[in-house]
Each structure stands twice: as structure tokens, then as C-alpha cells.
XYZ file of N, CA and C in Angstrom:
531
model
N 60.086 -45.107 6.221
C 59.573 -43.959 6.525
C 59.105 -43.425 5.167
N 57.727 -42.908 5.235
C 57.470 -42.382 3.768
C 57.800 -40.953 3.507
N 57.990 -40.701 2.304
C 58.614 -39.652 1.862
C 57.495 -38.532 1.878
N 57.771 -37.286 2.158
C 56.942 -36.091 2.222
C 56.570 -35.779 0.769
N 55.277 -35.686 0.651
C 54.678 -35.354 -0.681
C 54.553 -33.848 -0.864
N 54.665 -33.539 -2.324
C 54.471 -32.372 -2.625
C 52.999 -31.742 -2.549
N 52.725 -30.651 -1.931
C 51.361 -30.012 -2.083
C 50.963 -28.924 -3.004
N 49.916 -29.055 -3.490
C 49.506 -27.966 -4.456
C 48.886 -26.754 -3.926
N 48.780 -26.934 -2.509
C 48.238 -25.796 -1.679
C 49.339 -24.862 -1.015
N 49.629 -23.719 -1.577
C 50.644 -22.868 -1.162
C 50.068 -21.892 -0.501
N 49.006 -21.731 0.250
C 48.302 -20.869 0.900
C 47.295 -19.944 0.144
N 47.108 -20.466 -1.013
C 46.167 -19.799 -1.976
C 44.902 -20.720 -2.063
N 43.892 -20.282 -1.636
C 42.557 -21.025 -1.692
C 42.183 -21.416 -3.082
N 42.563 -20.574 -3.897
C 41.881 -20.788 -5.285
C 42.649 -21.980 -6.026
N 43.736 -22.316 -5.514
C 44.477 -23.558 -6.027
C 44.021 -24.696 -5.628
N 43.250 -24.843 -4.599
C 42.684 -25.966 -3.867
C 41.526 -26.538 -4.882
N 41.382 -27.949 -4.698
C 40.173 -28.546 -5.443
C 39.101 -28.239 -4.895
N 37.969 -28.444 -5.607
C 36.548 -28.028 -5.354
C 36.250 -28.907 -4.274
N 35.466 -28.593 -3.343
C 35.060 -29.643 -2.293
C 35.870 -30.130 -1.273
N 37.303 -29.408 -1.319
C 38.274 -29.947 -0.428
C 38.078 -29.603 1.033
N 37.417 -28.645 1.380
C 37.098 -28.350 2.667
C 36.316 -29.363 3.392
N 36.783 -29.218 4.754
C 36.193 -30.635 5.445
C 35.060 -29.917 6.260
N 34.484 -28.788 6.386
C 33.441 -28.156 7.296
C 32.169 -28.622 6.711
N 31.175 -28.989 7.277
C 29.961 -29.002 6.816
C 29.175 -27.734 6.401
N 28.313 -28.178 5.474
C 27.885 -26.954 4.895
C 26.497 -26.381 5.686
N 26.458 -25.158 5.764
C 25.165 -24.672 6.720
C 24.057 -24.748 5.681
N 23.010 -25.518 6.227
C 21.574 -25.235 5.601
C 20.653 -25.021 6.361
N 19.988 -23.938 6.150
C 18.838 -23.539 7.095
C 17.499 -24.232 6.623
N 17.081 -24.641 7.667
C 15.695 -25.225 7.312
C 14.483 -24.476 7.395
N 13.321 -24.751 6.522
C 12.232 -24.208 6.521
C 11.756 -23.912 7.838
N 11.163 -22.727 8.005
C 10.699 -22.540 9.373
C 9.127 -22.937 9.621
N 8.596 -23.423 8.777
C 7.275 -24.119 8.994
C 7.622 -25.318 9.632
N 6.966 -25.508 10.844
C 6.899 -26.766 11.904
C 6.753 -27.882 10.935
N 7.734 -28.769 11.087
C 7.682 -30.184 10.623
C 8.318 -30.387 9.386
N 8.814 -29.299 8.616
C 9.187 -29.283 7.240
C 10.775 -29.532 7.352
N 11.378 -30.473 6.415
C 12.850 -30.266 6.421
C 13.429 -29.968 5.200
N 12.742 -29.278 4.298
C 13.303 -28.682 3.263
C 14.168 -27.534 3.496
N 15.221 -27.276 2.617
C 15.931 -25.940 2.785
C 14.900 -24.701 2.698
N 15.382 -23.830 3.867
C 14.463 -22.663 3.882
C 15.379 -21.420 3.145
N 15.183 -21.234 1.996
C 15.819 -20.206 1.280
C 14.987 -19.016 0.664
N 13.702 -18.967 0.950
C 12.796 -17.856 0.651
C 12.590 -17.239 1.760
N 13.021 -16.004 1.827
C 12.802 -15.051 3.041
C 11.270 -14.537 2.879
N 10.609 -14.278 3.969
C 9.424 -13.527 3.993
C 9.080 -12.885 5.241
N 8.497 -11.575 5.190
C 8.527 -10.707 6.395
C 7.689 -11.243 7.333
N 7.956 -11.302 8.668
C 6.944 -11.870 9.687
C 5.716 -10.910 9.949
N 6.081 -9.461 9.926
C 4.949 -8.540 9.894
C 5.355 -7.288 8.855
N 4.363 -6.791 8.536
C 4.602 -5.518 7.798
C 5.766 -4.429 8.327
N 6.411 -4.046 7.489
C 7.528 -2.999 7.915
C 8.344 -3.516 9.107
N 8.502 -4.895 9.073
C 9.633 -5.358 10.130
C 10.776 -5.915 9.372
N 11.876 -5.877 9.813
C 13.060 -6.622 9.283
C 13.307 -7.951 9.571
N 12.612 -8.487 10.547
C 12.490 -9.784 10.684
C 11.951 -10.752 9.766
N 12.557 -11.853 9.561
C 12.126 -12.784 8.409
C 11.751 -14.086 8.711
N 10.822 -14.959 8.298
C 10.705 -16.111 8.067
C 11.541 -16.691 6.914
N 11.988 -17.822 7.081
C 12.751 -18.587 6.013
C 12.126 -19.786 5.664
N 11.280 -19.930 4.494
C 10.444 -20.837 4.062
C 11.090 -21.629 2.743
N 10.603 -23.114 2.742
C 10.919 -23.672 1.443
C 10.124 -23.035 0.206
N 10.060 -23.287 -0.999
C 9.492 -22.660 -1.939
C 7.853 -22.937 -1.736
N 7.557 -24.383 -1.219
C 6.001 -24.708 -1.160
C 5.658 -23.895 -0.277
N 6.195 -23.691 0.921
C 5.548 -22.971 2.000
C 5.570 -21.451 1.725
N 6.554 -20.919 1.178
C 6.483 -19.554 0.590
C 5.409 -19.058 -0.124
N 5.133 -20.126 -1.379
C 3.818 -19.724 -1.906
C 2.633 -19.788 -1.225
N 2.701 -20.782 -0.206
C 1.318 -20.763 0.635
C 1.354 -19.637 1.499
N 2.354 -18.927 1.970
C 2.332 -17.721 2.809
C 2.061 -16.492 2.159
N 2.392 -16.616 0.818
C 2.403 -15.321 0.001
C 0.847 -15.317 -0.522
N 0.231 -16.489 -0.556
C -1.099 -16.461 -1.324
C -1.982 -15.602 -0.343
N -1.709 -15.776 0.998
C -2.601 -14.911 1.812
C -2.123 -13.598 2.205
N -1.064 -13.224 1.744
C -0.282 -12.034 2.007
C -1.043 -10.755 1.289
N -1.306 -9.650 2.232
C -1.904 -8.399 1.843
C -1.132 -7.313 2.150
N -0.354 -6.835 1.117
C 0.568 -5.815 1.179
C -0.048 -4.486 1.918
N -1.477 -4.164 1.737
C -2.113 -3.106 2.284
C -2.881 -3.519 3.439
N -2.648 -4.432 4.069
C -3.446 -4.592 5.228
C -3.528 -3.821 6.476
N -4.424 -3.354 6.983
C -4.456 -2.385 8.090
C -4.470 -0.952 7.400
N -4.422 -0.670 6.461
C -4.727 0.394 5.860
C -6.132 0.857 5.199
N -6.577 2.143 5.346
C -7.851 2.490 4.809
C -7.553 2.481 3.334
N -8.514 2.998 2.463
C -8.556 3.093 1.202
C -7.404 4.225 0.658
N -7.795 5.424 1.443
C -6.899 6.649 0.963
C -5.486 6.082 1.264
N -5.270 5.611 2.387
C -3.760 5.390 2.710
C -3.249 4.352 1.941
N -4.016 3.200 1.439
C -3.530 2.350 0.504
C -3.150 3.070 -0.962
N -3.944 3.739 -1.211
C -3.727 4.427 -2.885
C -2.471 5.270 -2.803
N -2.384 6.059 -1.529
C -1.160 6.865 -1.142
C 0.070 5.966 -1.264
N 0.122 4.924 -0.546
C 1.259 4.175 -0.582
C 1.474 3.445 -1.941
N 0.601 2.977 -2.646
C 0.695 2.749 -4.040
C 1.116 3.768 -5.051
N 0.777 4.906 -4.774
C 1.504 5.952 -5.594
C 2.784 6.227 -5.334
N 3.197 6.102 -4.113
C 4.458 6.377 -3.743
C 5.235 5.250 -4.181
N 4.778 3.947 -4.074
C 5.705 2.951 -4.529
C 5.824 3.029 -6.095
N 4.772 3.335 -6.744
C 4.978 3.550 -8.356
C 5.900 4.694 -8.669
N 5.898 5.712 -7.818
C 6.915 6.793 -8.170
C 8.434 6.281 -7.964
N 8.546 5.710 -6.929
C 9.809 5.088 -6.611
C 10.334 3.997 -7.682
N 9.474 3.376 -8.332
C 9.875 2.379 -9.138
C 9.907 2.645 -10.591
N 9.280 4.023 -10.713
C 9.198 4.294 -12.197
C 10.560 4.165 -13.101
N 11.711 4.207 -12.582
C 12.890 4.212 -13.397
C 12.884 2.875 -13.923
N 12.281 1.733 -13.446
C 12.366 0.267 -13.902
C 11.664 0.043 -15.215
N 10.690 1.211 -15.467
C 9.750 1.033 -16.523
C 10.560 1.219 -17.816
N 11.620 2.012 -17.901
C 12.438 2.286 -19.006
C 12.666 1.105 -19.936
N 13.012 0.124 -19.301
C 13.076 -1.244 -20.055
C 12.068 -1.836 -20.885
N 10.951 -1.273 -20.413
C 9.778 -2.012 -21.062
C 9.518 -2.259 -22.400
N 10.334 -1.091 -23.188
C 10.082 -1.099 -24.726
C 10.999 -2.185 -25.315
N 11.950 -2.795 -24.515
C 12.735 -3.664 -25.217
C 12.044 -4.952 -25.581
N 10.660 -5.218 -24.811
C 10.024 -6.444 -25.151
C 10.675 -7.630 -24.409
N 11.318 -7.445 -23.312
C 11.998 -8.696 -22.600
C 10.829 -9.366 -21.986
N 9.771 -8.786 -21.709
C 8.427 -9.483 -21.065
C 7.411 -9.402 -22.027
N 6.799 -10.584 -22.220
C 5.503 -10.484 -23.016
C 4.167 -10.486 -22.081
N 2.995 -10.287 -22.749
C 1.948 -10.405 -22.157
C 1.635 -11.678 -21.385
N 1.066 -11.462 -20.302
C 0.704 -12.875 -19.337
C 1.654 -13.514 -18.412
N 2.929 -12.471 -18.290
C 3.734 -13.096 -17.259
C 3.809 -12.054 -16.021
N 2.715 -11.216 -15.950
C 2.731 -10.169 -14.830
C 3.128 -8.888 -15.242
N 3.270 -8.642 -16.420
C 3.777 -7.238 -16.908
C 2.632 -6.360 -17.186
N 1.357 -6.866 -16.986
C 0.177 -6.074 -17.261
C -0.216 -5.332 -16.074
N -0.736 -4.214 -16.091
C -1.088 -3.277 -15.017
C -2.568 -3.718 -14.626
N -2.778 -2.986 -13.445
C -4.202 -3.466 -12.778
C -5.249 -2.851 -13.741
N -5.054 -1.628 -14.314
C -5.989 -1.070 -15.289
C -6.107 -1.792 -16.594
N -4.977 -2.387 -17.147
C -5.278 -3.191 -18.307
C -5.740 -4.661 -18.011
N -5.657 -5.290 -16.713
C -6.401 -6.511 -16.368
C -7.735 -6.177 -16.192
N -8.239 -5.044 -15.790
C -9.550 -4.654 -15.806
C -10.119 -4.314 -17.065
N -9.544 -3.694 -18.000
C -10.032 -3.575 -19.441
C -10.030 -4.866 -19.973
N -9.390 -5.874 -19.862
C -9.299 -7.101 -20.426
C -10.445 -7.908 -20.020
N -10.864 -7.517 -18.748
C -11.960 -8.426 -18.027
C -13.131 -7.872 -18.747
N -13.296 -6.439 -18.786
C -14.557 -5.767 -19.524
C -14.709 -6.383 -20.925
N -13.748 -6.537 -21.631
C -13.898 -7.000 -22.870
C -14.017 -8.666 -23.035
N -14.082 -9.283 -21.719
C -14.075 -10.686 -21.755
C -13.110 -11.450 -22.220
N -11.779 -10.876 -22.233
C -10.618 -11.692 -22.609
C -9.677 -12.244 -21.424
N -8.943 -13.125 -21.982
C -7.754 -13.650 -20.734
C -6.772 -12.617 -20.675
N -6.128 -12.689 -19.423
C -4.954 -11.731 -19.238
C -3.773 -11.832 -20.272
N -3.446 -12.917 -21.007
C -2.395 -12.998 -22.106
C -2.966 -12.739 -23.309
N -4.156 -12.212 -23.509
C -4.633 -11.905 -25.105
C -3.697 -10.805 -25.705
N -3.401 -11.166 -26.946
C -2.705 -10.096 -27.663
C -3.744 -9.122 -28.264
N -3.057 -8.098 -28.723
C -3.735 -6.923 -29.283
C -4.769 -7.195 -30.377
N -4.395 -8.097 -31.178
C -5.333 -8.413 -32.289
C -6.528 -8.920 -31.678
N -6.541 -9.796 -30.742
C -7.788 -10.409 -30.214
C -8.574 -9.282 -29.385
N -7.889 -8.291 -28.713
C -8.410 -6.972 -27.936
C -9.082 -6.223 -29.243
N -8.595 -6.067 -30.208
C -9.302 -5.397 -31.364
C -10.587 -5.892 -31.812
N -10.499 -7.190 -32.097
C -11.511 -8.201 -32.320
C -12.470 -7.942 -31.360
N -12.270 -8.351 -30.218
C -13.473 -8.472 -29.246
C -13.922 -6.949 -29.068
N -13.226 -5.883 -29.203
C -13.849 -4.451 -29.085
C -14.713 -4.159 -30.000
N -14.320 -4.658 -31.158
C -15.360 -4.271 -32.536
C -16.460 -5.109 -32.287
N -16.378 -6.269 -31.993
C -17.659 -7.205 -31.785
C -18.601 -6.701 -30.689
N -17.907 -6.312 -29.724
C -19.019 -5.836 -28.404
C -19.372 -4.582 -28.774
N -18.601 -3.606 -29.355
C -19.037 -2.276 -29.606
C -20.070 -2.177 -30.631
N -20.218 -3.044 -31.564
C -21.084 -3.033 -32.773
C -22.601 -3.332 -32.109
N -22.651 -4.253 -30.954
C -23.794 -4.771 -30.210
C -24.380 -3.582 -29.632
N -23.600 -2.386 -28.969
C -24.151 -1.752 -28.015
C -24.191 -0.327 -28.616
N -23.513 -0.127 -29.686
C -23.274 1.277 -30.340
C -24.477 2.005 -30.192
N -24.353 3.424 -29.775
C -25.774 4.230 -29.831
C -26.328 4.423 -31.142
N -25.747 4.211 -32.320
C -26.411 4.276 -33.495
C -27.449 3.043 -33.655
N -26.923 1.727 -33.111
C -27.741 0.638 -33.247
C -29.003 0.428 -32.114
N -28.661 1.156 -31.068
C -29.568 1.146 -29.964
C -29.804 2.643 -29.408
N -30.610 3.324 -30.118
C -30.647 4.789 -29.785
C -31.544 4.872 -28.619
N -31.376 5.736 -27.537
C -32.159 5.852 -26.345
C -31.959 4.962 -25.269
N -31.142 3.956 -25.640
C -30.713 2.912 -24.484
C -29.742 3.231 -23.647
N -30.130 3.789 -22.434
C -28.968 4.274 -21.577
C -27.897 3.169 -21.019
N -28.363 1.841 -20.892
C -27.499 0.756 -20.622
C -26.713 0.613 -21.817
N -27.018 0.564 -22.859
C -26.213 0.263 -23.974
C -25.132 1.353 -24.081
N -25.494 2.594 -23.916
C -24.582 3.686 -23.965
C -23.524 3.483 -22.974
N -23.845 3.156 -21.881
C -22.867 2.940 -20.629
C -21.869 1.794 -21.037
N -22.486 0.792 -21.579
C -21.702 -0.460 -21.869
C -20.855 -0.045 -23.114
N -21.239 0.824 -24.158
C -20.331 1.169 -25.055
C -19.248 2.135 -24.526
N -19.478 2.964 -23.755
C -18.337 3.893 -23.046
C -17.418 2.908 -22.446
N -17.869 1.672 -21.628
C -16.943 0.952 -21.032
C -16.141 0.302 -21.925
N -16.697 -0.265 -23.019
C -15.804 -0.920 -24.126
C -14.726 0.005 -24.703
N -15.125 1.297 -24.931
C -14.280 2.311 -25.671
C -13.249 2.652 -24.549
N -13.666 2.803 -23.372
C -12.593 3.250 -22.215
C -11.540 1.868 -22.255
N -12.083 0.705 -22.093
C -11.107 -0.479 -22.131
C -10.274 -0.556 -23.499
N -10.688 -0.267 -24.700
C -9.836 -0.271 -25.842
C -8.893 0.706 -25.743
N -9.248 1.855 -25.437
C -8.047 2.961 -25.234
C -7.091 2.793 -24.434
N -7.481 2.442 -23.120
C -6.305 1.710 -21.984
C -5.421 0.550 -22.842
N -6.076 -0.307 -23.424
C -5.165 -1.325 -23.903
C -4.415 -0.973 -25.116
N -4.923 -0.061 -26.039
C -4.138 0.416 -27.124
C -2.903 1.384 -26.628
N -3.181 2.158 -25.564
C -2.278 2.903 -25.069
C -0.928 2.130 -24.489
N -1.446 1.093 -23.776
C -0.426 0.075 -23.347
C 0.330 -0.563 -24.467
N -0.196 -1.129 -25.377
C 0.349 -1.560 -26.644
C 1.364 -0.751 -27.352
N 1.045 0.739 -27.438
C 1.983 1.658 -27.853
C 3.229 1.781 -27.263
N 2.969 1.829 -25.496
C 4.184 1.637 -24.936
C 4.907 0.705 -25.168
N 4.445 -0.422 -25.236
C 5.283 -1.628 -25.545
C 6.060 -1.814 -26.588
N 5.512 -1.096 -27.696
C 6.368 -1.238 -29.072
C 7.332 -0.193 -29.042
N 8.466 -0.880 -29.348
C 9.665 0.247 -29.456
C 9.688 0.828 -30.779
N 9.888 2.164 -30.964
C 9.891 2.889 -32.084
C 10.972 3.315 -32.368
N 12.257 2.695 -32.150
C 13.527 3.145 -32.259
C 14.344 3.119 -33.760
């Protein structure tokens, strides 16, 4: 007859060894037909619905590529919803001055991206490149260089506005503590 062995399990789960449970781990599969990857990325089935699809990362990226948050809204309603979302999320902007995120990682606003596009720069351009591009383009179409040219005056105003938007954004990013 074998002798009874002493157990380390005195009813406290934290003293059990890792992986000692015998139950099978529950893994939810991707909801895309035919995919056997784990579905760990929730995605809404329809706007304002609590129901979710659960996709693998590949299919979640494919699903999100075609997603339009403002689908079904007219221009005024979309602008109103965007303003409401910005107002609710304004508290998160407080950490922007710590510089945890640099340019090119999605921290640029839509206005900043439009301004960079007007100056012909990439979305991850630093402020020195902005200043250089602005000076170069503004010199070409300055009203003193091209007097009486309405198109040049409009282009100069566009470049000037783009520079002001990017300069203000750069000042917000710099912490002056």
C-alpha cells in the first residue's frame, strides 16, 4: 500500500503551480468564415449597436479599412457629432505636452495634415522642414514678387495659413515648464 503524499494545495489557488488546472482554455475563433485564428479584436456589427464581431488582427484591419464612422449622416450632423466627440475627449489632450507621442504616429489633427499637404510635406515632417518649405513656397508667390497676380496672392494666403496652423500646433507640443 502506498503512502499518502503531502499536498501543497491547502485550498489556496495561489499556491498551486502554474498550468495545474485541467480545464481546456476557451479560445474564441475569428468570426470571418473559414478563419481559424483567435478572434480577439472586437468590432461593432453596426453603428451604435452593442453587438460585436470578433476578428483576428488581419480581418479586423480589413474590416476597419472600410469603416466610416459618419456613414448615414449628412455634413451638418457629421460635423456636430465630431464636435461633440472632441468636446468629450478634450481631457485627454492634457498629456500632449509631455511628448509621449511624436509626429507621424497619428497625433496630427486633420487641420495639420491638410496644412502639411498644402506645403507638399509628408505627415511626419518636423517643424524645421515645415519652416523651410513655407519660406521656399512663400517666396515664389509673395505679392511683392508677383504684384497683381490673384492666383499667386491666394496661394500665398494658403501657405501662410498652413504655416500658422503648424506653428500653433508645434507650440502646443512643446512643454514650457
